[in-house]
Amino acid sequence: MVEVIKPKDLHAQKTVRVIFTGGFLGAGKTTALGAIAHRLLKQGLTVGLVTNDQAANLVDTAIVKELGVPVAEIAGGCFCCKFNDLVDATEEILAKNPDVLLGEPVGSCTDLAATVVNPIKLFYGDIFLVAPFSVLVDPQRVSELVLKETPTRFPEEVAYIFQKQLEEADIIVLNKVDTLTQEEAERMVKALKELQPNKPILKVSALRGDGVEEWLQMLMGDAPAGSHILQEIDYDTYAKGEAVLGWLNATIRLTGSPEFDASQFSKALMSELQNSINAHNAEVAHLKFLLTSGNQMLRAHLTKADAKPNFVGELGKVKEATLVLNARVAISPEVLGGLATQAVLKAAKAVDAEAEILSLQSFSPPYPRPPYRLNQPVAD
Ligand SMILES: Nc1nc2c(ncn2[C@@H]2O[C@H](COP(=O)(O)OP(=O)(O)OP(=O)(O)O)[C@@H](O)[C@H]2O)c(=O)[nH]1
Ligand SMILES: [Mg+2]
């Protein structure tokens, strides 16, 4: 798997701090990077961002563009398998001369310490100061996939990816602590600490801000990066864990006659999607969509099939709107494509709107084949 060809040279006007924040789908990576970016900007630092997905048309890119900082998107594969695209995107951002570069890898990926963090240190250690690699976790998923206290519809291979992500973290960030009591949070930290005794475990609410300052201080300090390279990783199991996830990215134009209620449409769409996913007894990793009309936005997230969705922003009656839908669900991509199309058409009909599907891709992530893999950490 190790390729000898060195990637292209990169140049920077100064040393750039690079912060990669991983973690399973829906753990809160984009929210957290937004919270970090806000704090860095307040400190007078300049920031650039790289988003990543298996396909184009990303809700995340639209969200982070709101920050008003340079953003590059790598679509069509993850950082680990598209290392050279990551280098190209980084070059694009470096041209804007940032102090800090933030990157969000795809949430179904693991082995990033070996395939991204350390190769970056090896090839670009002269221009980058790589921050410790954080892995964010959603308490609900820890309970399902690690502690096995609550039921999950995900197969064991998905739990395998989740556990490998914890294993390779320099820092584990227990996110969404605002959803837990203090005792629950403590209990979970203790359980994680027993499993992963040699690393910091932080309690954070990316949404509310709890613990973000302390985390950011660690990221800006001189703790080692990528020091927990996985010594054992079964790529067949990892590939299976990714392949059970149906991946759907779609863009749809909605037109009213003459207007439609965008908020009502969003609720109807989420409810249609949730009902049909539950009818298939499938599990949601992260289902999100963004509705944009003029300069107003409304977005919705669902990180568990039978949970309550989260709506952010407001949209009232509009003439037209663009819908970007990203769904990662443990179901076949064909079924996902079909049910998503039906849900969009039904929700549009319910509000008397016309829906035109401009693009729709549904697939399962391919077998991960990273071009670079290091067995040992590169010295800081
Ligand atoms: N309660 C709570 N919700 C959060 C927190 N952080 C993120 N969320 C919510 O979790 C959902 C997923 O957040 P994202 O930031 O999009 O998660 P992500 O890890 O970037 O997701 P992917 O890019 O799809 O892997 C959204 O509904 C967020 O509002 C938090 O600290 N507390
Ligand atoms: Mg994200």
Coordinates of C-alpha atoms and ligand atoms in Angstrom, one line a residue:
M1 CA 0.0 0.0 0.0
V2 CA 3.0 2.3 0.4
E3 CA 3.7 4.3 -2.7
V4 CA 7.2 5.7 -3.1
I5 CA 6.2 8.7 -5.2
K6 CA 6.4 11.8 -3.0
P7 CA 3.5 14.2 -3.3
K8 CA 4.1 17.7 -4.7
D9 CA 5.9 20.4 -2.8
L10 CA 3.9 23.0 -0.9
H11 CA 4.9 26.4 0.1
A12 CA 3.7 28.7 2.9
Q13 CA 4.6 32.2 3.9
K14 CA 4.7 31.1 7.5
T15 CA 4.3 28.0 9.7
V16 CA 0.6 26.9 9.6
R17 CA -1.1 25.1 12.4
V18 CA -3.2 22.2 11.0
I19 CA -6.1 20.9 13.0
F20 CA -7.9 17.7 11.8
T21 CA -11.0 16.7 13.7
G22 CA -12.4 13.3 13.0
G23 CA -15.1 11.2 14.5
F24 CA -18.1 9.1 13.3
L25 CA -20.8 10.6 11.1
G26 CA -23.0 13.1 12.9
A27 CA -20.7 13.4 16.0
G28 CA -20.6 17.2 15.6
K29 CA -17.3 17.8 13.6
T30 CA -18.6 20.6 11.5
T31 CA -20.3 22.3 14.5
A32 CA -17.1 21.9 16.4
L33 CA -14.9 23.3 13.7
G34 CA -17.2 26.2 13.4
A35 CA -16.9 26.8 17.2
I36 CA -13.1 26.6 16.9
A37 CA -13.0 28.9 13.9
H38 CA -15.1 31.5 15.7
R39 CA -12.7 31.5 18.6
L40 CA -9.6 31.7 16.4
L41 CA -11.0 34.6 14.4
K42 CA -11.8 36.4 17.7
Q43 CA -8.1 36.0 18.7
G44 CA -7.2 37.8 15.4
L45 CA -6.0 34.7 13.6
T46 CA -6.8 33.8 10.0
V47 CA -8.4 30.5 9.3
G48 CA -8.9 28.2 6.2
L49 CA -11.0 25.1 6.0
V50 CA -11.1 21.9 4.0
T51 CA -14.3 19.9 3.9
N52 CA -14.5 16.3 2.5
D53 CA -17.0 13.8 1.3
Q54 CA -17.4 10.8 -1.0
A55 CA -19.3 13.0 -3.4
A56 CA -20.0 16.6 -4.3
N57 CA -22.9 18.9 -3.1
L58 CA -22.2 19.1 0.5
V59 CA -24.4 20.6 3.2
D60 CA -21.2 21.0 5.3
T61 CA -19.5 23.2 2.7
A62 CA -22.5 25.5 2.6
I63 CA -22.5 25.7 6.5
V64 CA -18.9 26.5 6.9
K65 CA -19.0 29.1 4.0
E66 CA -21.2 31.1 6.4
L67 CA -18.0 31.6 8.5
G68 CA -16.7 33.9 5.7
V69 CA -13.3 32.1 5.6
P70 CA -11.7 30.4 2.6
V71 CA -13.1 26.9 2.1
A72 CA -12.0 24.1 -0.2
E73 CA -14.0 21.0 -0.7
I74 CA -12.6 17.6 -1.6
A75 CA -15.4 15.6 -3.1
G76 CA -15.3 12.1 -4.6
G77 CA -13.3 10.3 -1.9
C78 CA -11.9 10.7 1.6
F79 CA -8.7 12.5 2.7
C80 CA -7.0 9.2 3.3
C81 CA -7.7 7.8 -0.2
K82 CA -7.4 11.2 -2.0
F83 CA -4.2 12.4 -0.3
N84 CA -3.1 14.2 -3.4
D85 CA -6.5 16.0 -3.6
L86 CA -6.0 17.0 0.0
V87 CA -2.6 18.5 -0.9
D88 CA -4.2 20.4 -3.8
A89 CA -7.0 21.8 -1.6
T90 CA -4.4 22.7 1.0
E91 CA -2.4 24.6 -1.6
E92 CA -5.5 26.5 -2.6
I93 CA -6.1 27.5 1.0
L94 CA -2.4 28.3 1.6
A95 CA -2.5 30.9 -1.2
K96 CA -4.8 32.8 1.2
N97 CA -2.1 32.8 3.9
P98 CA -4.0 31.4 6.9
D99 CA -2.5 31.0 10.4
V100 CA -4.6 27.9 11.0
L101 CA -6.0 25.2 8.6
L102 CA -9.0 23.2 9.8
G103 CA -9.9 19.9 8.2
E104 CA -12.9 17.6 8.6
P105 CA -12.3 14.0 7.3
V106 CA -15.2 11.8 6.3
G107 CA -16.9 10.3 9.4
S108 CA -16.9 6.7 8.1
C109 CA -13.1 6.7 7.8
T110 CA -10.5 5.4 10.2
D111 CA -6.7 4.8 10.1
L112 CA -6.3 8.5 9.6
A113 CA -3.3 8.8 11.9
A114 CA -1.4 6.4 9.6
T115 CA -2.7 7.6 6.3
V116 CA -3.2 11.4 6.7
V117 CA -1.8 12.9 9.9
N118 CA 1.7 11.3 9.8
P119 CA 2.1 11.5 6.0
I120 CA 1.4 15.3 6.4
K121 CA 4.0 15.5 9.1
L122 CA 6.5 13.5 7.0
F123 CA 6.1 15.4 3.8
Y124 CA 5.2 18.8 5.0
G125 CA 6.7 19.1 8.5
D126 CA 8.7 22.1 7.4
I127 CA 5.6 24.3 6.9
F128 CA 3.0 22.7 9.1
L129 CA 2.6 22.3 12.9
V130 CA 0.1 19.5 13.1
A131 CA -2.2 19.6 16.1
P132 CA -3.1 16.4 18.1
F133 CA -5.7 14.4 16.2
S134 CA -9.1 14.7 17.9
V135 CA -11.9 12.2 17.6
L136 CA -15.3 13.4 18.5
V137 CA -17.9 11.0 19.8
D138 CA -21.7 11.3 20.3
P139 CA -22.6 9.9 23.7
Q140 CA -25.6 8.0 22.2
R141 CA -23.2 6.2 19.8
V142 CA -20.7 5.4 22.6
S143 CA -23.6 3.8 24.5
E144 CA -24.7 1.8 21.4
L145 CA -21.4 0.9 19.7
V146 CA -18.9 0.7 22.5
L147 CA -20.6 0.1 25.8
K148 CA -23.4 -1.9 24.1
E149 CA -26.0 -0.5 26.6
T150 CA -28.6 0.6 24.1
P151 CA -29.7 -1.3 21.0
T152 CA -28.4 -0.4 17.6
R153 CA -29.4 -1.4 14.1
F154 CA -25.9 -1.0 12.8
P155 CA -23.9 -4.2 12.1
E156 CA -20.8 -5.1 14.0
E157 CA -18.5 -3.8 11.3
V158 CA -19.7 -0.2 11.9
A159 CA -18.9 -0.6 15.6
Y160 CA -15.5 -1.8 14.5
I161 CA -14.8 1.5 12.7
F162 CA -16.1 3.5 15.7
Q163 CA -13.8 1.6 18.0
K164 CA -10.8 2.0 15.7
Q165 CA -11.5 5.7 15.6
L166 CA -11.2 5.9 19.4
E167 CA -8.1 3.8 19.3
E168 CA -6.2 6.2 16.9
A169 CA -7.3 9.4 18.6
D170 CA -4.7 11.7 20.4
I171 CA -7.6 13.3 22.1
I172 CA -11.1 11.9 22.6
V173 CA -13.8 14.6 22.7
L174 CA -17.0 13.5 24.3
N175 CA -19.3 16.0 22.5
K176 CA -22.9 16.9 23.1
V177 CA -22.5 16.9 26.9
D178 CA -25.4 19.3 27.0
T179 CA -27.6 16.2 26.4
L180 CA -26.2 14.5 29.5
T181 CA -26.4 15.0 33.2
Q182 CA -23.1 15.6 34.9
E183 CA -23.2 12.1 36.4
E184 CA -23.9 10.5 33.0
A185 CA -21.0 12.5 31.4
E186 CA -18.6 11.5 34.2
R187 CA -19.7 7.8 33.9
M188 CA -19.1 7.9 30.1
V189 CA -15.7 9.6 30.5
K190 CA -14.7 6.9 33.1
A191 CA -15.8 4.1 30.7
L192 CA -13.9 5.6 27.8
K193 CA -10.8 6.1 30.0
E194 CA -10.9 2.4 30.9
L195 CA -10.9 1.5 27.2
Q196 CA -8.3 4.2 26.2
P197 CA -6.3 4.9 29.3
N198 CA -3.4 6.8 27.6
K199 CA -5.1 9.8 26.2
P200 CA -7.1 12.9 27.3
I201 CA -10.8 12.6 27.3
L202 CA -12.6 15.9 27.1
K203 CA -16.2 16.9 27.8
V204 CA -17.4 19.3 25.2
S205 CA -20.6 20.8 23.8
A206 CA -19.7 22.2 20.5
L207 CA -23.1 23.7 20.3
R208 CA -23.2 25.5 23.6
G209 CA -19.4 26.1 23.9
D210 CA -18.7 24.1 27.1
G211 CA -15.1 22.8 27.2
V212 CA -14.2 24.3 23.7
E213 CA -11.6 26.8 25.1
E214 CA -9.8 24.0 27.0
W215 CA -9.8 21.8 23.9
L216 CA -8.6 24.6 21.7
Q217 CA -5.7 25.3 24.1
M218 CA -4.6 21.6 23.6
L219 CA -4.9 21.9 19.9
M220 CA -2.7 25.1 19.8
G221 CA -0.2 23.6 22.3
D222 CA 2.7 21.3 21.6
A223 CA 1.2 17.8 22.4
P224 CA 2.2 15.2 19.8
A225 CA 0.0 14.5 16.8
G226 CA -0.8 11.1 15.3
S227 CA 1.0 9.2 18.1
H228 CA -1.6 6.4 18.2
I229 CA -1.1 4.8 14.8
L230 CA -3.3 1.6 14.6
Q231 CA -1.0 -1.4 14.8
E232 CA -3.9 -3.7 13.9
I233 CA -6.5 -2.8 11.4
D234 CA -8.4 -5.2 9.2
Y235 CA -9.2 -3.4 6.0
D236 CA -11.8 -6.0 4.9
T237 CA -13.9 -5.3 8.1
Y238 CA -13.3 -1.6 7.7
A239 CA -14.5 -1.7 4.1
K240 CA -17.5 -3.8 5.1
G241 CA -18.4 -1.2 7.7
E242 CA -18.3 1.5 5.2
A243 CA -20.0 -0.5 2.4
V244 CA -23.2 -1.1 4.6
L245 CA -23.8 2.6 4.5
G246 CA -25.9 4.0 1.6
W247 CA -24.6 7.4 0.7
L248 CA -26.9 9.9 -1.0
N249 CA -26.1 13.5 -2.2
A250 CA -28.8 15.3 -4.1
T251 CA -29.7 18.8 -5.2
I252 CA -33.3 19.7 -5.9
R253 CA -34.9 22.9 -7.1
L254 CA -38.3 23.7 -5.6
T255 CA -40.7 26.1 -7.1
G256 CA -44.0 27.4 -5.6
S257 CA -47.2 28.3 -7.5
P258 CA -46.5 31.1 -6.8
E259 CA -45.2 30.5 -3.3
F260 CA -44.7 27.6 -0.9
D261 CA -44.1 27.2 2.9
A262 CA -40.5 26.2 3.2
S263 CA -40.7 25.4 6.8
Q264 CA -43.7 23.1 6.3
F265 CA -41.8 21.5 3.4
S266 CA -38.8 20.8 5.6
K267 CA -40.9 19.2 8.3
A268 CA -42.8 17.1 5.8
L269 CA -39.6 16.0 4.1
M270 CA -38.0 15.0 7.4
S271 CA -41.1 13.1 8.5
E272 CA -41.4 11.2 5.1
L273 CA -37.7 10.3 5.2
Q274 CA -37.8 9.2 8.8
N275 CA -40.9 7.1 8.3
S276 CA -39.6 5.2 5.3
I277 CA -36.2 4.6 6.8
N278 CA -37.9 3.2 9.9
A279 CA -40.2 1.1 7.8
H280 CA -37.1 -0.5 6.4
N281 CA -35.7 -1.0 9.9
A282 CA -32.6 0.9 8.8
E283 CA -30.3 3.0 11.0
V284 CA -29.4 6.6 10.2
A285 CA -25.7 7.6 10.7
H286 CA -26.4 11.2 9.6
L287 CA -29.2 12.6 7.4
K288 CA -29.0 16.3 6.8
F289 CA -30.5 18.8 4.4
L290 CA -30.2 22.4 3.7
L291 CA -32.8 24.6 2.1
T292 CA -31.7 27.9 0.7
S293 CA -33.8 30.7 -0.7
G294 CA -32.1 34.0 -1.5
N295 CA -29.7 34.6 1.4
Q296 CA -31.8 32.7 3.9
M297 CA -31.3 29.1 5.0
L298 CA -33.0 26.4 7.0
R299 CA -31.2 23.1 7.7
A300 CA -32.2 19.9 9.4
H301 CA -30.2 17.0 10.9
L302 CA -31.1 13.5 12.1
T303 CA -28.4 11.4 13.7
K304 CA -30.5 8.4 14.7
A305 CA -33.5 6.8 12.9
D306 CA -36.0 7.1 15.7
A307 CA -34.6 10.3 17.3
K308 CA -36.1 13.8 17.2
P309 CA -34.7 15.8 14.2
N310 CA -32.9 19.1 14.8
F311 CA -34.0 22.1 12.7
V312 CA -31.7 25.2 12.5
G313 CA -32.6 28.5 11.0
E314 CA -35.9 29.8 9.6
L315 CA -37.6 30.1 6.3
G316 CA -41.1 31.2 5.7
K317 CA -43.1 31.4 2.4
V318 CA -40.8 31.5 -0.6
K319 CA -41.1 31.4 -4.4
E320 CA -38.3 29.1 -4.9
A321 CA -35.6 27.3 -3.0
T322 CA -32.7 24.9 -3.5
L323 CA -32.5 21.8 -1.5
V324 CA -29.2 20.0 -0.8
L325 CA -29.8 16.6 0.7
N326 CA -27.0 14.4 2.2
A327 CA -28.0 11.1 3.7
R328 CA -25.8 8.4 5.2
V329 CA -28.0 5.5 6.2
A330 CA -27.3 1.8 6.7
I331 CA -29.5 0.7 3.7
S332 CA -28.7 -0.2 0.1
P333 CA -28.0 2.9 -2.0
E334 CA -30.7 1.9 -4.5
V335 CA -33.3 1.7 -1.8
L336 CA -32.0 5.0 -0.3
G337 CA -32.2 6.7 -3.7
G338 CA -35.7 5.5 -4.3
L339 CA -37.1 6.5 -0.9
A340 CA -35.4 9.9 -0.9
T341 CA -36.9 10.7 -4.3
Q342 CA -40.3 9.6 -3.1
A343 CA -40.0 11.6 0.1
V344 CA -39.0 14.8 -1.8
L345 CA -41.9 14.4 -4.3
K346 CA -44.4 13.7 -1.5
A347 CA -43.2 16.6 0.7
A348 CA -43.3 19.0 -2.4
K349 CA -46.8 17.9 -3.2
A350 CA -48.0 18.5 0.4
V351 CA -47.0 22.2 0.1
D352 CA -48.0 22.6 -3.6
A353 CA -44.5 23.0 -4.8
E354 CA -42.8 21.6 -7.9
A355 CA -39.7 19.6 -7.3
E356 CA -37.0 19.2 -10.0
I357 CA -34.1 16.9 -9.2
L358 CA -31.0 18.5 -10.6
S359 CA -28.6 15.9 -9.4
L360 CA -28.7 12.7 -7.4
Q361 CA -26.0 10.3 -6.6
S362 CA -26.5 7.3 -4.4
F363 CA -23.7 4.7 -3.7
S364 CA -21.8 2.9 -1.1
P365 CA -18.2 4.1 -0.3
P366 CA -15.6 2.0 -2.2
Y367 CA -13.0 -0.2 -0.6
P368 CA -10.5 2.2 1.2
R369 CA -7.1 2.2 -0.6
P370 CA -4.9 5.0 0.9
P371 CA -1.9 5.8 -1.2
Y372 CA 0.3 6.4 1.8
R373 CA 0.4 4.5 5.1
L374 CA 3.0 4.9 7.8
N375 CA 3.5 2.2 10.5
Q376 CA 5.3 4.4 13.0
P377 CA 4.6 8.0 14.1
V378 CA 6.9 10.7 12.6
A379 CA 8.7 12.6 15.4
D380 CA 7.3 16.1 16.2
Ligands
LIG1 N1 -27.0 18.8 21.5 C1 -25.9 19.0 20.8 N2 -26.0 18.8 19.4 C2 -24.9 18.9 18.7 C3 -23.7 19.3 19.3 N3 -22.7 19.4 18.3 C4 -23.4 19.1 17.2 N4 -24.7 18.8 17.4 C5 -25.7 18.4 16.5 O1 -25.4 17.2 15.9 C6 -25.8 17.1 14.5 C7 -24.7 16.8 13.6 O2 -23.7 17.8 13.7 P1 -22.6 18.1 12.6 O3 -21.7 19.1 13.2 O4 -23.2 18.3 11.3 O5 -21.9 16.6 12.7 P2 -20.7 16.1 11.7 O6 -19.9 15.2 12.6 O7 -20.0 17.2 11.0 O8 -21.5 15.2 10.7 P3 -20.9 14.6 9.3 O9 -20.1 15.6 8.6 O10 -22.2 14.2 8.5 O11 -20.1 13.4 9.7 C8 -26.5 18.5 14.2 O12 -27.8 18.5 14.5 C9 -25.8 19.4 15.3 O13 -26.6 20.5 15.6 C10 -23.6 19.5 20.7 O14 -22.6 19.9 21.3 N5 -24.8 19.3 21.4
MG2 MG -19.7 17.5 9.0

